[in-house]
PDB file of C-alpha atoms in Angstrom:
ATOM      1  CA  MET R   6      -3.556  26.330   6.305  1.00 41.00           C
ATOM      2  CA  ARG R   7      -4.339  25.063   2.841  1.00 44.00           C
ATOM      3  CA  GLU R   8      -4.836  28.635   1.604  1.00 44.00           C
ATOM      4  CA  GLN R   9      -1.328  29.476   2.800  1.00 47.00           C
ATOM      5  CA  MET R  10       0.270  26.320   1.356  1.00 49.00           C
ATOM      6  CA  THR R  11      -1.321  26.449  -2.090  1.00 47.00           C
ATOM      7  CA  ALA R  12      -2.620  28.961  -4.576  1.00 46.00           C
ATOM      8  CA  PRO R  13      -4.836  28.586  -7.660  1.00 50.00           C
ATOM      9  CA  ALA R  14      -2.826  27.541 -10.680  1.00 46.00           C
ATOM     10  CA  ALA R  15      -3.142  29.754 -13.717  1.00 42.00           C
ATOM     11  CA  PHE R  16      -3.801  27.986 -17.003  1.00 39.00           C
ATOM     12  CA  GLY R  17      -0.453  26.599 -18.180  1.00 38.00           C
ATOM     13  CA  ASP R  18       1.327  26.969 -14.823  1.00 39.00           C
ATOM     14  CA  HIS R  19       4.053  24.413 -14.207  1.00 41.00           C
ATOM     15  CA  LEU R  20       3.071  22.254 -11.246  1.00 48.00           C
ATOM     16  CA  PRO R  21       6.322  20.764  -9.901  1.00 49.00           C
ATOM     17  CA  ASP R  22       6.813  17.027 -10.352  1.00 51.00           C
ATOM     18  CA  LEU R  23       3.257  16.376 -11.480  1.00 55.00           C
ATOM     19  CA  GLY R  24       3.632  15.942 -15.218  1.00 53.00           C
ATOM     20  CA  THR R  25       6.853  13.943 -15.261  1.00 61.00           C
ATOM     21  CA  VAL R  26       7.342  10.336 -16.310  1.00 62.00           C
ATOM     22  CA  ARG R  27       8.704   9.723 -12.806  1.00 62.00           C
ATOM     23  CA  SER R  28       5.409  10.791 -11.209  1.00 62.00           C
ATOM     24  CA  ASN R  29       3.385   8.787 -13.700  1.00 61.00           C
ATOM     25  CA  ILE R  30       5.348   5.610 -13.000  1.00 70.00           C
ATOM     26  CA  GLY R  31       5.194   6.238  -9.250  1.00 66.00           C
ATOM     27  CA  GLY R  32       1.415   6.618  -9.221  1.00 65.00           C
ATOM     28  CA  TRP R  33       0.822   3.502 -11.292  1.00 64.00           C
ATOM     29  CA  ALA R  34       3.357   1.569  -9.213  1.00 71.00           C
ATOM     30  CA  GLN R  35       1.301   2.260  -6.094  1.00 73.00           C
ATOM     31  CA  LEU R  36      -1.878   1.294  -7.908  1.00 70.00           C
ATOM     32  CA  SER R  37      -0.325  -1.948  -9.174  1.00 74.00           C
ATOM     33  CA  VAL R  38      -0.427  -3.548  -5.729  1.00 81.00           C
ATOM     34  CA  VAL R  39      -3.978  -4.726  -6.473  1.00 84.00           C
ATOM     35  CA  GLN R  40      -2.432  -7.605  -8.451  1.00 91.00           C
ATOM     36  CA  TYR R  41      -2.046  -9.314  -5.063  1.00 93.00           C
ATOM     37  CA  PHE R  42      -5.750 -10.152  -4.880  1.00 94.00           C
ATOM     38  CA  VAL R  43      -5.694 -11.850  -8.292  1.00 94.00           C
ATOM     39  CA  ALA R  44      -2.634 -13.893  -7.363  1.00 95.00           C
ATOM     40  CA  GLU R  45      -4.067 -14.895  -3.984  1.00 97.00           C
ATOM     41  CA  SER R  46      -7.313 -16.129  -5.545  1.00 96.00           C
ATOM     42  CA  ALA R  47      -5.400 -18.225  -8.108  1.00 97.00           C
ATOM     43  CA  VAL R  48      -3.175 -19.760  -5.428  1.00 97.00           C
ATOM     44  CA  ILE R  49      -6.159 -20.606  -3.233  1.00 97.00           C
ATOM     45  CA  GLU R  50      -7.836 -22.371  -6.157  1.00 96.00           C
ATOM     46  CA  ALA R  51      -4.749 -24.554  -6.574  1.00 97.00           C
ATOM     47  CA  TRP R  52      -4.545 -25.460  -2.866  1.00 97.00           C
ATOM     48  CA  ARG R  53      -4.001 -29.182  -2.283  1.00 96.00           C
ATOM     49  CA  GLY R  54      -4.235 -29.508   1.483  1.00 90.00           C
ATOM     50  CA  PRO R  55      -6.412 -32.213   3.064  1.00 91.00           C
ATOM     51  CA  GLU R  56      -8.985 -29.519   3.792  1.00 92.00           C
ATOM     52  CA  PRO R  57     -10.031 -26.721   1.389  1.00 94.00           C
ATOM     53  CA  TYR R  58      -8.299 -23.444   2.114  1.00 96.00           C
ATOM     54  CA  ASP R  59     -10.537 -21.058   4.047  1.00 95.00           C
ATOM     55  CA  ARG R  60      -9.694 -17.350   4.199  1.00 96.00           C
ATOM     56  CA  ARG R  61     -11.297 -17.183   7.636  1.00 96.00           C
ATOM     57  CA  THR R  62      -8.944 -19.718   9.230  1.00 95.00           C
ATOM     58  CA  GLY R  63      -5.980 -19.996   6.862  1.00 95.00           C
ATOM     59  CA  PHE R  64      -2.959 -17.755   7.254  1.00 96.00           C
ATOM     60  CA  ILE R  65      -1.855 -15.795   4.209  1.00 97.00           C
ATOM     61  CA  SER R  66       1.717 -17.045   4.559  1.00 96.00           C
ATOM     62  CA  ASP R  67       0.503 -20.657   4.267  1.00 97.00           C
ATOM     63  CA  LEU R  68      -0.112 -19.904   0.585  1.00 97.00           C
ATOM     64  CA  GLY R  69       3.588 -19.219   0.124  1.00 97.00           C
ATOM     65  CA  ALA R  70       4.889 -22.246   2.061  1.00 96.00           C
ATOM     66  CA  LEU R  71       7.414 -24.147  -0.043  1.00 96.00           C
ATOM     67  CA  LYS R  72       6.640 -27.681   1.103  1.00 94.00           C
ATOM     68  CA  CYS R  73       3.521 -29.733   1.736  1.00 95.00           C
ATOM     69  CA  GLY R  74       3.240 -30.948   5.319  1.00 93.00           C
ATOM     70  CA  ILE R  75       2.565 -29.897   8.875  1.00 93.00           C
ATOM     71  CA  TYR R  76       3.620 -26.383   9.817  1.00 91.00           C
ATOM     72  CA  GLU R  77       2.766 -25.121  13.312  1.00 88.00           C
ATOM     73  CA  HIS R  78      -0.092 -27.642  13.628  1.00 87.00           C
ATOM     74  CA  ARG R  79      -1.498 -26.665  10.223  1.00 91.00           C
ATOM     75  CA  ASP R  80      -1.511 -29.022   7.252  1.00 94.00           C
ATOM     76  CA  VAL R  81      -0.390 -26.861   4.338  1.00 95.00           C
ATOM     77  CA  CYS R  82       0.098 -27.630   0.658  1.00 96.00           C
ATOM     78  CA  SER R  83       0.316 -24.786  -1.859  1.00 97.00           C
ATOM     79  CA  PRO R  84       1.485 -25.914  -5.326  1.00 97.00           C
ATOM     80  CA  LEU R  85       1.474 -22.321  -6.599  1.00 97.00           C
ATOM     81  CA  HIS R  86       3.645 -21.023  -3.761  1.00 97.00           C
ATOM     82  CA  LEU R  87       6.028 -19.457  -6.295  1.00 97.00           C
ATOM     83  CA  LEU R  88       3.190 -17.326  -7.660  1.00 97.00           C
ATOM     84  CA  MET R  89       2.191 -16.218  -4.161  1.00 97.00           C
ATOM     85  CA  ASN R  90       5.736 -15.298  -3.172  1.00 97.00           C
ATOM     86  CA  ALA R  91       6.306 -13.534  -6.495  1.00 96.00           C
ATOM     87  CA  SER R  92       3.135 -11.529  -5.835  1.00 95.00           C
ATOM     88  CA  PHE R  93       4.477 -10.474  -2.424  1.00 96.00           C
ATOM     89  CA  VAL R  94       7.700  -9.299  -4.074  1.00 96.00           C
ATOM     90  CA  VAL R  95       5.900  -7.449  -6.876  1.00 93.00           C
ATOM     91  CA  GLN R  96       3.599  -5.765  -4.369  1.00 93.00           C
ATOM     92  CA  GLY R  97       6.555  -4.668  -2.276  1.00 94.00           C
ATOM     93  CA  LEU R  98       8.472  -3.367  -5.271  1.00 93.00           C
ATOM     94  CA  GLY R  99       5.415  -1.369  -6.347  1.00 90.00           C
ATOM     95  CA  MET R 100       5.275   0.273  -2.929  1.00 91.00           C
ATOM     96  CA  LEU R 101       9.020   0.917  -2.951  1.00 91.00           C
ATOM     97  CA  LEU R 102       8.852   2.497  -6.408  1.00 88.00           C
ATOM     98  CA  GLY R 103       5.994   4.707  -5.298  1.00 84.00           C
ATOM     99  CA  ALA R 104       7.941   5.782  -2.200  1.00 85.00           C
ATOM    100  CA  LEU R 105      11.036   6.585  -4.276  1.00 85.00           C
ATOM    101  CA  LEU R 106       9.408   8.235  -7.293  1.00 80.00           C
ATOM    102  CA  LEU R 107       6.536  10.236  -5.774  1.00 75.00           C
ATOM    103  CA  SER R 108       8.055  13.436  -4.423  1.00 70.00           C
ATOM    104  CA  SER R 109       7.010  15.049  -1.160  1.00 69.00           C
ATOM    105  CA  ALA R 110       5.818  18.137  -3.050  1.00 64.00           C
ATOM    106  CA  LEU R 111       3.569  15.958  -5.192  1.00 67.00           C
ATOM    107  CA  LEU R 112       2.047  14.239  -2.159  1.00 73.00           C
ATOM    108  CA  CYS R 113       1.270  17.639  -0.651  1.00 68.00           C
ATOM    109  CA  ILE R 114      -0.919  18.718  -3.599  1.00 62.00           C
ATOM    110  CA  ALA R 115      -1.777  15.511  -5.500  1.00 62.00           C
ATOM    111  CA  ALA R 116      -5.213  15.318  -3.914  1.00 52.00           C
ATOM    112  CA  ARG R 117      -6.129  18.936  -4.676  1.00 59.00           C
ATOM    113  CA  PRO R 118      -6.577  19.673  -8.398  1.00 54.00           C
ATOM    114  CA  GLY R 119      -5.815  23.086  -9.826  1.00 52.00           C
ATOM    115  CA  VAL R 120      -3.349  24.368  -7.247  1.00 48.00           C
ATOM    116  CA  ARG R 121       0.352  25.083  -7.094  1.00 52.00           C
ATOM    117  CA  ILE R 122       2.696  24.983  -4.110  1.00 50.00           C
ATOM    118  CA  LEU R 123       3.551  28.154  -2.224  1.00 49.00           C
ATOM    119  CA  GLN R 124       6.953  27.712  -0.558  1.00 51.00           C
ATOM    120  CA  GLY R 125       5.761  29.195   2.726  1.00 48.00           C
ATOM    121  CA  ALA R 126       5.398  28.168   6.363  1.00 45.00           C
ATOM    122  CA  ALA R 127       2.381  25.932   5.762  1.00 49.00           C
ATOM    123  CA  TYR R 128       4.205  23.944   3.089  1.00 52.00           C
ATOM    124  CA  ARG R 129       7.259  23.583   5.324  1.00 60.00           C
ATOM    125  CA  LYS R 130       4.934  22.243   8.015  1.00 66.00           C
ATOM    126  CA  ALA R 131       3.309  19.710   5.672  1.00 70.00           C
ATOM    127  CA  TRP R 132       6.548  18.608   3.988  1.00 75.00           C
ATOM    128  CA  PRO R 133       7.860  16.456   6.910  1.00 85.00           C
ATOM    129  CA  THR R 134       4.565  14.549   6.934  1.00 86.00           C
ATOM    130  CA  ALA R 135       4.912  13.800   3.228  1.00 85.00           C
ATOM    131  CA  VAL R 136       8.499  12.644   3.788  1.00 90.00           C
ATOM    132  CA  ALA R 137       7.375  10.382   6.639  1.00 93.00           C
ATOM    133  CA  VAL R 138       4.700   8.867   4.387  1.00 93.00           C
ATOM    134  CA  ARG R 139       7.335   8.006   1.789  1.00 91.00           C
ATOM    135  CA  VAL R 140       9.710   6.493   4.366  1.00 95.00           C
ATOM    136  CA  LEU R 141       6.991   4.394   6.002  1.00 96.00           C
ATOM    137  CA  ALA R 142       5.640   3.257   2.626  1.00 94.00           C
ATOM    138  CA  GLY R 143       9.162   2.193   1.679  1.00 95.00           C
ATOM    139  CA  ILE R 144       9.547   0.242   4.934  1.00 97.00           C
ATOM    140  CA  SER R 145       6.203  -1.446   4.336  1.00 96.00           C
ATOM    141  CA  GLY R 146       7.135  -2.337   0.766  1.00 95.00           C
ATOM    142  CA  LEU R 147      10.523  -3.693   1.826  1.00 97.00           C
ATOM    143  CA  GLY R 148       8.768  -5.804   4.449  1.00 97.00           C
ATOM    144  CA  THR R 149       6.540  -7.586   1.968  1.00 96.00           C
ATOM    145  CA  VAL R 150       9.542  -8.158  -0.351  1.00 97.00           C
ATOM    146  CA  VAL R 151      11.218  -9.922   2.582  1.00 97.00           C
ATOM    147  CA  VAL R 152       8.071 -12.009   3.130  1.00 97.00           C
ATOM    148  CA  GLY R 153       8.192 -13.095  -0.510  1.00 97.00           C
ATOM    149  CA  PHE R 154      11.849 -14.075  -0.406  1.00 97.00           C
ATOM    150  CA  VAL R 155      11.652 -15.758   3.013  1.00 97.00           C
ATOM    151  CA  PRO R 156       8.569 -18.053   3.125  1.00 96.00           C
ATOM    152  CA  GLU R 157       7.253 -19.073   6.526  1.00 95.00           C
ATOM    153  CA  ASP R 158       8.473 -22.687   6.428  1.00 93.00           C
ATOM    154  CA  LEU R 159      12.125 -21.714   6.048  1.00 93.00           C
ATOM    155  CA  GLY R 160      12.077 -21.173   9.796  1.00 88.00           C
ATOM    156  CA  SER R 161      13.658 -17.725   9.580  1.00 93.00           C
ATOM    157  CA  PRO R 162      12.618 -14.912  11.945  1.00 95.00           C
ATOM    158  CA  PHE R 163      12.917 -12.523   8.996  1.00 97.00           C
ATOM    159  CA  HIS R 164       9.532 -13.702   7.712  1.00 97.00           C
ATOM    160  CA  LEU R 165       7.778 -12.360  10.807  1.00 96.00           C
ATOM    161  CA  VAL R 166       9.934  -9.226  10.793  1.00 97.00           C
ATOM    162  CA  GLY R 167       9.007  -8.573   7.172  1.00 97.00           C
ATOM    163  CA  ALA R 168       5.305  -9.063   7.888  1.00 97.00           C
ATOM    164  CA  LEU R 169       5.436  -6.638  10.828  1.00 97.00           C
ATOM    165  CA  MET R 170       7.270  -4.077   8.678  1.00 97.00           C
ATOM    166  CA  PHE R 171       4.479  -4.362   6.110  1.00 97.00           C
ATOM    167  CA  PHE R 172       1.646  -4.048   8.632  1.00 97.00           C
ATOM    168  CA  ILE R 173       3.087  -1.344  10.888  1.00 97.00           C
ATOM    169  CA  GLY R 174       4.778   0.749   8.200  1.00 97.00           C
ATOM    170  CA  GLY R 175       1.714   0.529   5.957  1.00 96.00           C
ATOM    171  CA  ALA R 176      -0.736   1.433   8.720  1.00 97.00           C
ATOM    172  CA  PHE R 177       1.126   4.554   9.812  1.00 97.00           C
ATOM    173  CA  ALA R 178       1.871   5.629   6.231  1.00 95.00           C
ATOM    174  CA  LEU R 179      -1.840   5.507   5.407  1.00 96.00           C
ATOM    175  CA  LEU R 180      -2.815   7.350   8.576  1.00 96.00           C
ATOM    176  CA  LEU R 181      -0.363  10.174   7.880  1.00 94.00           C
ATOM    177  CA  LEU R 182      -1.273  10.387   4.196  1.00 92.00           C
ATOM    178  CA  GLY R 183      -4.966  10.461   5.031  1.00 91.00           C
ATOM    179  CA  VAL R 184      -4.426  13.297   7.524  1.00 90.00           C
ATOM    180  CA  LEU R 185      -2.301  15.183   4.964  1.00 86.00           C
ATOM    181  CA  TRP R 186      -5.119  14.924   2.415  1.00 85.00           C
ATOM    182  CA  LEU R 187      -8.039  15.558   4.786  1.00 82.00           C
ATOM    183  CA  PRO R 188      -8.718  19.130   3.592  1.00 71.00           C
ATOM    184  CA  HIS R 189      -8.518  18.133  -0.058  1.00 73.00           C
ATOM    185  CA  THR R 190     -10.422  14.953  -0.909  1.00 77.00           C
ATOM    186  CA  ALA R 191     -13.075  12.645   0.500  1.00 82.00           C
ATOM    187  CA  MET R 192     -10.742   9.740  -0.353  1.00 86.00           C
ATOM    188  CA  SER R 193      -8.642  10.797   2.625  1.00 87.00           C
ATOM    189  CA  TRP R 194     -11.258   9.434   5.027  1.00 93.00           C
ATOM    190  CA  PHE R 195     -11.138   6.067   3.313  1.00 95.00           C
ATOM    191  CA  ILE R 196      -7.338   6.024   3.516  1.00 94.00           C
ATOM    192  CA  VAL R 197      -7.439   6.926   7.227  1.00 96.00           C
ATOM    193  CA  ALA R 198     -10.007   4.160   7.787  1.00 97.00           C
ATOM    194  CA  CYS R 199      -7.707   1.629   6.080  1.00 97.00           C
ATOM    195  CA  GLY R 200      -4.770   2.598   8.287  1.00 97.00           C
ATOM    196  CA  THR R 201      -6.904   2.553  11.425  1.00 98.00           C
ATOM    197  CA  LEU R 202      -8.337  -0.874  10.613  1.00 98.00           C
ATOM    198  CA  THR R 203      -4.881  -2.367  10.057  1.00 97.00           C
ATOM    199  CA  LEU R 204      -3.527  -0.844  13.264  1.00 97.00           C
ATOM    200  CA  GLY R 205      -6.539  -2.015  15.291  1.00 97.00           C
ATOM    201  CA  ALA R 206      -6.319  -5.559  13.930  1.00 97.00           C
ATOM    202  CA  LEU R 207      -2.580  -5.588  14.607  1.00 97.00           C
ATOM    203  CA  VAL R 208      -3.148  -4.646  18.247  1.00 97.00           C
ATOM    204  CA  VAL R 209      -5.773  -7.399  18.630  1.00 97.00           C
ATOM    205  CA  GLY R 210      -3.431  -9.899  16.977  1.00 96.00           C
ATOM    206  CA  GLY R 211      -0.603  -8.932  19.313  1.00 95.00           C
ATOM    207  CA  LEU R 212      -2.731  -9.152  22.438  1.00 97.00           C
ATOM    208  CA  THR R 213      -4.239 -12.527  21.480  1.00 96.00           C
ATOM    209  CA  ARG R 214      -1.113 -13.917  19.752  1.00 93.00           C
ATOM    210  CA  MET R 215      -3.479 -14.716  16.887  1.00 95.00           C
ATOM    211  CA  ASP R 216      -5.240 -17.290  19.064  1.00 94.00           C
ATOM    212  CA  VAL R 217      -8.725 -16.388  17.833  1.00 96.00           C
ATOM    213  CA  PRO R 218     -11.501 -18.430  16.181  1.00 94.00           C
ATOM    214  CA  GLU R 219     -10.751 -16.933  12.760  1.00 96.00           C
ATOM    215  CA  PRO R 220      -7.039 -16.072  12.572  1.00 96.00           C
ATOM    216  CA  GLY R 221      -7.189 -15.797   8.788  1.00 96.00           C
ATOM    217  CA  THR R 222      -9.836 -13.110   9.031  1.00 97.00           C
ATOM    218  CA  LEU R 223      -7.815 -11.211  11.624  1.00 97.00           C
ATOM    219  CA  GLU R 224      -4.643 -11.383   9.542  1.00 97.00           C
ATOM    220  CA  ARG R 225      -6.503 -10.146   6.486  1.00 97.00           C
ATOM    221  CA  LEU R 226      -7.837  -7.223   8.499  1.00 97.00           C
ATOM    222  CA  MET R 227      -4.181  -6.348   9.014  1.00 97.00           C
ATOM    223  CA  ALA R 228      -3.077  -6.891   5.424  1.00 96.00           C
ATOM    224  CA  TYR R 229      -5.944  -6.116   3.055  1.00 96.00           C
ATOM    225  CA  PRO R 230      -6.497  -2.501   4.195  1.00 96.00           C
ATOM    226  CA  VAL R 231      -2.826  -1.711   3.538  1.00 96.00           C
ATOM    227  CA  THR R 232      -3.051  -3.007  -0.027  1.00 94.00           C
ATOM    228  CA  ILE R 233      -6.419  -1.359  -0.655  1.00 94.00           C
ATOM    229  CA  GLY R 234      -5.363   1.927   0.953  1.00 93.00           C
ATOM    230  CA  PHE R 235      -2.195   2.231  -1.137  1.00 91.00           C
ATOM    231  CA  SER R 236      -4.184   1.343  -4.241  1.00 89.00           C
ATOM    232  CA  ALA R 237      -6.608   4.165  -3.453  1.00 89.00           C
ATOM    233  CA  ALA R 238      -3.723   6.593  -2.921  1.00 87.00           C
ATOM    234  CA  GLY R 239      -2.131   5.466  -6.178  1.00 83.00           C
ATOM    235  CA  LEU R 240      -5.413   6.064  -7.975  1.00 83.00           C
ATOM    236  CA  VAL R 241      -5.614   9.645  -6.666  1.00 82.00           C
ATOM    237  CA  VAL R 242      -2.045  10.368  -7.739  1.00 79.00           C
ATOM    238  CA  ALA R 243      -2.391   8.670 -11.136  1.00 76.00           C
ATOM    239  CA  GLN R 244      -5.563  10.625 -11.916  1.00 75.00           C
ATOM    240  CA  ARG R 245      -3.930  13.923 -10.959  1.00 73.00           C
ATOM    241  CA  VAL R 246      -0.822  13.200 -13.028  1.00 71.00           C
ATOM    242  CA  ARG R 247      -2.994  12.248 -16.001  1.00 70.00           C
ATOM    243  CA  GLU R 248      -4.910  15.533 -15.763  1.00 69.00           C
ATOM    244  CA  VAL R 249      -1.704  17.574 -15.708  1.00 64.00           C
ATOM    245  CA  ARG R 250      -0.192  15.637 -18.623  1.00 63.00           C
ATOM    246  CA  ARG R 251      -3.359  16.110 -20.694  1.00 66.00           C
ATOM    247  CA  THR R 252      -3.293  19.834 -19.975  1.00 61.00           C
ATOM    248  CA  ALA R 253       0.343  19.999 -21.035  1.00 56.00           C
ATOM    249  CA  ALA R 254      -0.451  18.095 -24.243  1.00 60.00           C
ATOM    250  CA  ARG R 255      -3.270  20.558 -25.093  1.00 62.00           C
ATOM    251  CA  LEU R 256      -0.970  23.497 -24.523  1.00 55.00           C
ATOM    252  CA  ALA R 257       1.718  21.955 -26.732  1.00 58.00           C
ATOM    253  CA  LYS R 258      -0.730  21.776 -29.650  1.00 65.00           C
ATOM    254  CA  ARG R 259      -1.420  25.495 -29.539  1.00 59.00           C
TER     255      ARG R 259
END
């Protein structure tokens, strides 16, 4: 299939959408979601609850709670809740930008250097998968934006809806992207593993209603792989775009 969908690119061939500013911004936008881990660590350090915050037992959303006090039998107090919620929004916007700016054609070949698209049957078969990845990534990004704007202690059901959009949309986007890239890069297996881990943890969380000894660990098994998986995908795209732009710059000097 890959032989039918792509062909070797001759030196100087134009590879659609790869060398544009749009693609460059899209790749780095996906990669930018790693800022979440920095923000989370800073917010945890500032925690002022009666007990130190523990990632194994503390829910992620507790870090974004607006008020200090009891919430669902948990004593929460997060002075840097604005930073945590801003991080959720920034992460979501990064995913949304990636979904909007990275074209389906780019996703089809981003993981395979030195090829160009052949507009044949194999490409038409792969294209819907790339479109689905973009749609699901957008849903996931929108979900975490909602989480940032609607903290848990506002009592709105939209917080849970946003979280589920992030988990479910992110898991399936990573699974489809990993399958799309399987013939092209070893990174695809890592991306598939991230999606599978999130989906598995989500099923366990649903079946147990998060009533487990370490709910914080379980929630992070839902959330962290999505962030890490999209970062890995963004890295692949950003590297490919950089290679194409460097090639174009060398050709321009001739």
